């Protein structure tokens, strides 16, 4: 999941003695719509995964968009129906804000930027997950999906409709960040690999840009996200097996925090003036 510690997860996995460190973290292979997926040529992907250390028995492709991209999961299944899948999930409101910050500060040219308020109000229905909505091109799917990628319940249901549950491993972002070694040991055990030969030092998470000029999130923006994610978030919490009670969205739905408090916290973290 984009903006949910994917880089940290990748780095700790490839620290294992039996997992190869690929030349690049994100291959963007199965979300490449320029390929002929009716008669796919997978030779360059196999070469990439064969570029392994002598002891390596497994490779990692840490492309976050595979979970969301139309057709990507089906293409992965056609390539290898037995492949294990790992998904790291983060509170959807916090993830949406981090995604918007990334777009604003380094992905989009100034003339294409839109405010956080505009981003969270782009129409997208959870039933569209796994499809290409009418009028959406590749660029839109990559840059205008601040809300869309937060519909975890719909995305996880789609995963389970394609792959058996024993191949699907779900990780909590906060657990990954706070207890990296313990989380990684649990993951490699689920992947059928032996323990790490040595304990690794915790890796710093890639931080979002701070102290930039933009309109700060408002209480209304957070309330919009809370309401848009509500049903899907409840479904995800029930199906994922993760304890999401401490997530911002859960706390908003339980009236433990207010939209204004969340907006102020996000603005302060990013260095924006409320």
mmCIF file of N, CA, C and O in Angstrom, residues 3 12 14 21 32 36 48 54 99 104-105 107 111 121 129-130 133 135 178 198-199 216 223 233 235 243-244 253 258:
data_model
loop_
_atom_site.group_PDB
_atom_site.id
_atom_site.type_symbol
_atom_site.label_atom_id
_atom_site.label_comp_id
_atom_site.label_asym_id
_atom_site.label_seq_id
_atom_site.Cartn_x
_atom_site.Cartn_y
_atom_site.Cartn_z
ATOM 1 N N UNK A 3 2.493 4.769 0.571
ATOM 2 C CA UNK A 3 2.607 5.612 1.757
ATOM 3 C C UNK A 3 2.250 4.854 3.030
ATOM 4 O O UNK A 3 1.643 5.406 3.953
ATOM 5 N N UNK A 12 13.634 -4.397 5.204
ATOM 6 C CA UNK A 12 13.818 -5.420 6.236
ATOM 7 C C UNK A 12 13.702 -6.822 5.639
ATOM 8 O O UNK A 12 14.397 -7.752 6.077
ATOM 9 N N UNK A 14 14.611 -7.777 2.528
ATOM 10 C CA UNK A 14 15.816 -8.130 1.780
ATOM 11 C C UNK A 14 17.047 -8.195 2.676
ATOM 12 O O UNK A 14 18.131 -8.547 2.207
ATOM 13 N N UNK A 21 18.108 -8.990 -2.815
ATOM 14 C CA UNK A 21 17.959 -7.546 -2.949
ATOM 15 C C UNK A 21 17.952 -7.229 -4.439
ATOM 16 O O UNK A 21 18.972 -7.257 -5.114
ATOM 17 N N UNK A 32 1.826 -2.265 -15.717
ATOM 18 C CA UNK A 32 2.268 -1.658 -16.974
ATOM 19 C C UNK A 32 1.273 -2.034 -18.082
ATOM 20 O O UNK A 32 1.324 -3.135 -18.639
ATOM 21 N N UNK A 36 1.529 -6.380 -23.705
ATOM 22 C CA UNK A 36 0.476 -7.210 -24.283
ATOM 23 C C UNK A 36 0.125 -8.302 -23.275
ATOM 24 O O UNK A 36 0.791 -9.337 -23.201
ATOM 25 N N UNK A 48 14.904 -10.522 -13.775
ATOM 26 C CA UNK A 48 15.061 -9.635 -12.630
ATOM 27 C C UNK A 48 15.067 -10.424 -11.329
ATOM 28 O O UNK A 48 15.891 -10.210 -10.450
ATOM 29 N N UNK A 54 23.553 -16.119 -3.997
ATOM 30 C CA UNK A 54 23.602 -17.566 -4.193
ATOM 31 C C UNK A 54 22.684 -18.311 -3.235
ATOM 32 O O UNK A 54 22.168 -19.374 -3.565
ATOM 33 N N UNK A 99 -0.255 10.809 1.016
ATOM 34 C CA UNK A 99 -0.299 10.690 -0.440
ATOM 35 C C UNK A 99 -0.419 12.073 -1.074
ATOM 36 O O UNK A 99 0.274 12.398 -2.040
ATOM 37 N N UNK A 104 1.891 16.844 -3.884
ATOM 38 C CA UNK A 104 2.073 18.302 -3.876
ATOM 39 C C UNK A 104 3.549 18.684 -3.915
ATOM 40 O O UNK A 104 3.944 19.622 -4.596
ATOM 41 N N UNK A 105 4.372 17.949 -3.191
ATOM 42 C CA UNK A 105 5.763 18.361 -3.017
ATOM 43 C C UNK A 105 6.729 17.791 -4.038
ATOM 44 O O UNK A 105 7.769 18.396 -4.307
ATOM 45 N N UNK A 107 5.647 15.047 -6.795
ATOM 46 C CA UNK A 107 5.185 14.265 -7.931
ATOM 47 C C UNK A 107 4.618 15.136 -9.043
ATOM 48 O O UNK A 107 4.923 14.930 -10.215
ATOM 49 N N UNK A 111 1.484 23.515 -11.800
ATOM 50 C CA UNK A 111 0.239 23.828 -12.490
ATOM 51 C C UNK A 111 -0.788 22.703 -12.410
ATOM 52 O O UNK A 111 -1.974 22.906 -12.711
ATOM 53 N N UNK A 121 -12.360 15.246 -2.254
ATOM 54 C CA UNK A 121 -13.721 15.313 -2.775
ATOM 55 C C UNK A 121 -13.834 14.798 -4.210
ATOM 56 O O UNK A 121 -14.875 14.921 -4.840
ATOM 57 N N UNK A 129 -13.252 -0.332 -7.279
ATOM 58 C CA UNK A 129 -11.942 -0.932 -7.030
ATOM 59 C C UNK A 129 -11.714 -2.109 -7.983
ATOM 60 O O UNK A 129 -12.577 -2.967 -8.147
ATOM 61 N N UNK A 130 -10.554 -2.130 -8.615
ATOM 62 C CA UNK A 130 -10.230 -3.191 -9.562
ATOM 63 C C UNK A 130 -10.661 -2.900 -10.974
ATOM 64 O O UNK A 130 -10.419 -3.708 -11.872
ATOM 65 N N UNK A 133 -12.413 3.420 -13.880
ATOM 66 C CA UNK A 133 -13.623 4.237 -14.051
ATOM 67 C C UNK A 133 -13.590 5.010 -15.362
ATOM 68 O O UNK A 133 -12.525 5.400 -15.850
ATOM 69 N N UNK A 135 -13.339 7.628 -18.014
ATOM 70 C CA UNK A 135 -12.691 8.932 -18.031
ATOM 71 C C UNK A 135 -11.392 8.998 -17.260
ATOM 72 O O UNK A 135 -10.723 10.043 -17.271
ATOM 73 N N UNK A 178 7.189 0.289 14.507
ATOM 74 C CA UNK A 178 7.627 0.241 15.908
ATOM 75 C C UNK A 178 8.394 -1.026 16.259
ATOM 76 O O UNK A 178 9.255 -1.007 17.140
ATOM 77 N N UNK A 198 20.982 -12.714 11.989
ATOM 78 C CA UNK A 198 21.324 -11.736 13.021
ATOM 79 C C UNK A 198 20.249 -10.657 13.069
ATOM 80 O O UNK A 198 19.579 -10.382 12.070
ATOM 81 N N UNK A 199 20.083 -10.074 14.218
ATOM 82 C CA UNK A 199 19.100 -9.020 14.411
ATOM 83 C C UNK A 199 19.589 -7.758 13.707
ATOM 84 O O UNK A 199 20.758 -7.379 13.843
ATOM 85 N N UNK A 216 -3.733 24.136 4.535
ATOM 86 C CA UNK A 216 -3.761 23.058 5.519
ATOM 87 C C UNK A 216 -5.106 22.339 5.486
ATOM 88 O O UNK A 216 -6.119 22.908 5.080
ATOM 89 N N UNK A 223 -13.782 15.453 8.166
ATOM 90 C CA UNK A 223 -15.133 14.892 8.305
ATOM 91 C C UNK A 223 -15.582 14.229 7.006
ATOM 92 O O UNK A 223 -16.246 13.181 7.030
ATOM 93 N N UNK A 233 -14.170 1.023 6.079
ATOM 94 C CA UNK A 233 -13.231 0.839 7.179
ATOM 95 C C UNK A 233 -13.750 -0.211 8.163
ATOM 96 O O UNK A 233 -12.979 -1.061 8.645
ATOM 97 N N UNK A 235 -15.701 -2.693 7.403
ATOM 98 C CA UNK A 235 -15.578 -3.984 6.722
ATOM 99 C C UNK A 235 -14.133 -4.468 6.743
ATOM 100 O O UNK A 235 -13.866 -5.659 6.985
ATOM 101 N N UNK A 243 -6.014 -5.113 14.537
ATOM 102 C CA UNK A 243 -6.650 -4.290 15.550
ATOM 103 C C UNK A 243 -6.532 -2.835 15.110
ATOM 104 O O UNK A 243 -5.475 -2.215 15.240
ATOM 105 N N UNK A 244 -7.606 -2.282 14.589
ATOM 106 C CA UNK A 244 -7.583 -0.912 14.089
ATOM 107 C C UNK A 244 -8.194 0.073 15.082
ATOM 108 O O UNK A 244 -8.434 1.228 14.734
ATOM 109 N N UNK A 253 -14.683 7.680 14.256
ATOM 110 C CA UNK A 253 -15.996 7.030 14.208
ATOM 111 C C UNK A 253 -16.527 6.734 15.610
ATOM 112 O O UNK A 253 -17.741 6.667 15.815
ATOM 113 N N UNK A 258 -11.913 14.615 17.493
ATOM 114 C CA UNK A 258 -12.748 15.405 16.592
ATOM 115 C C UNK A 258 -12.024 15.626 15.274
ATOM 116 O O UNK A 258 -10.783 15.556 15.212
#
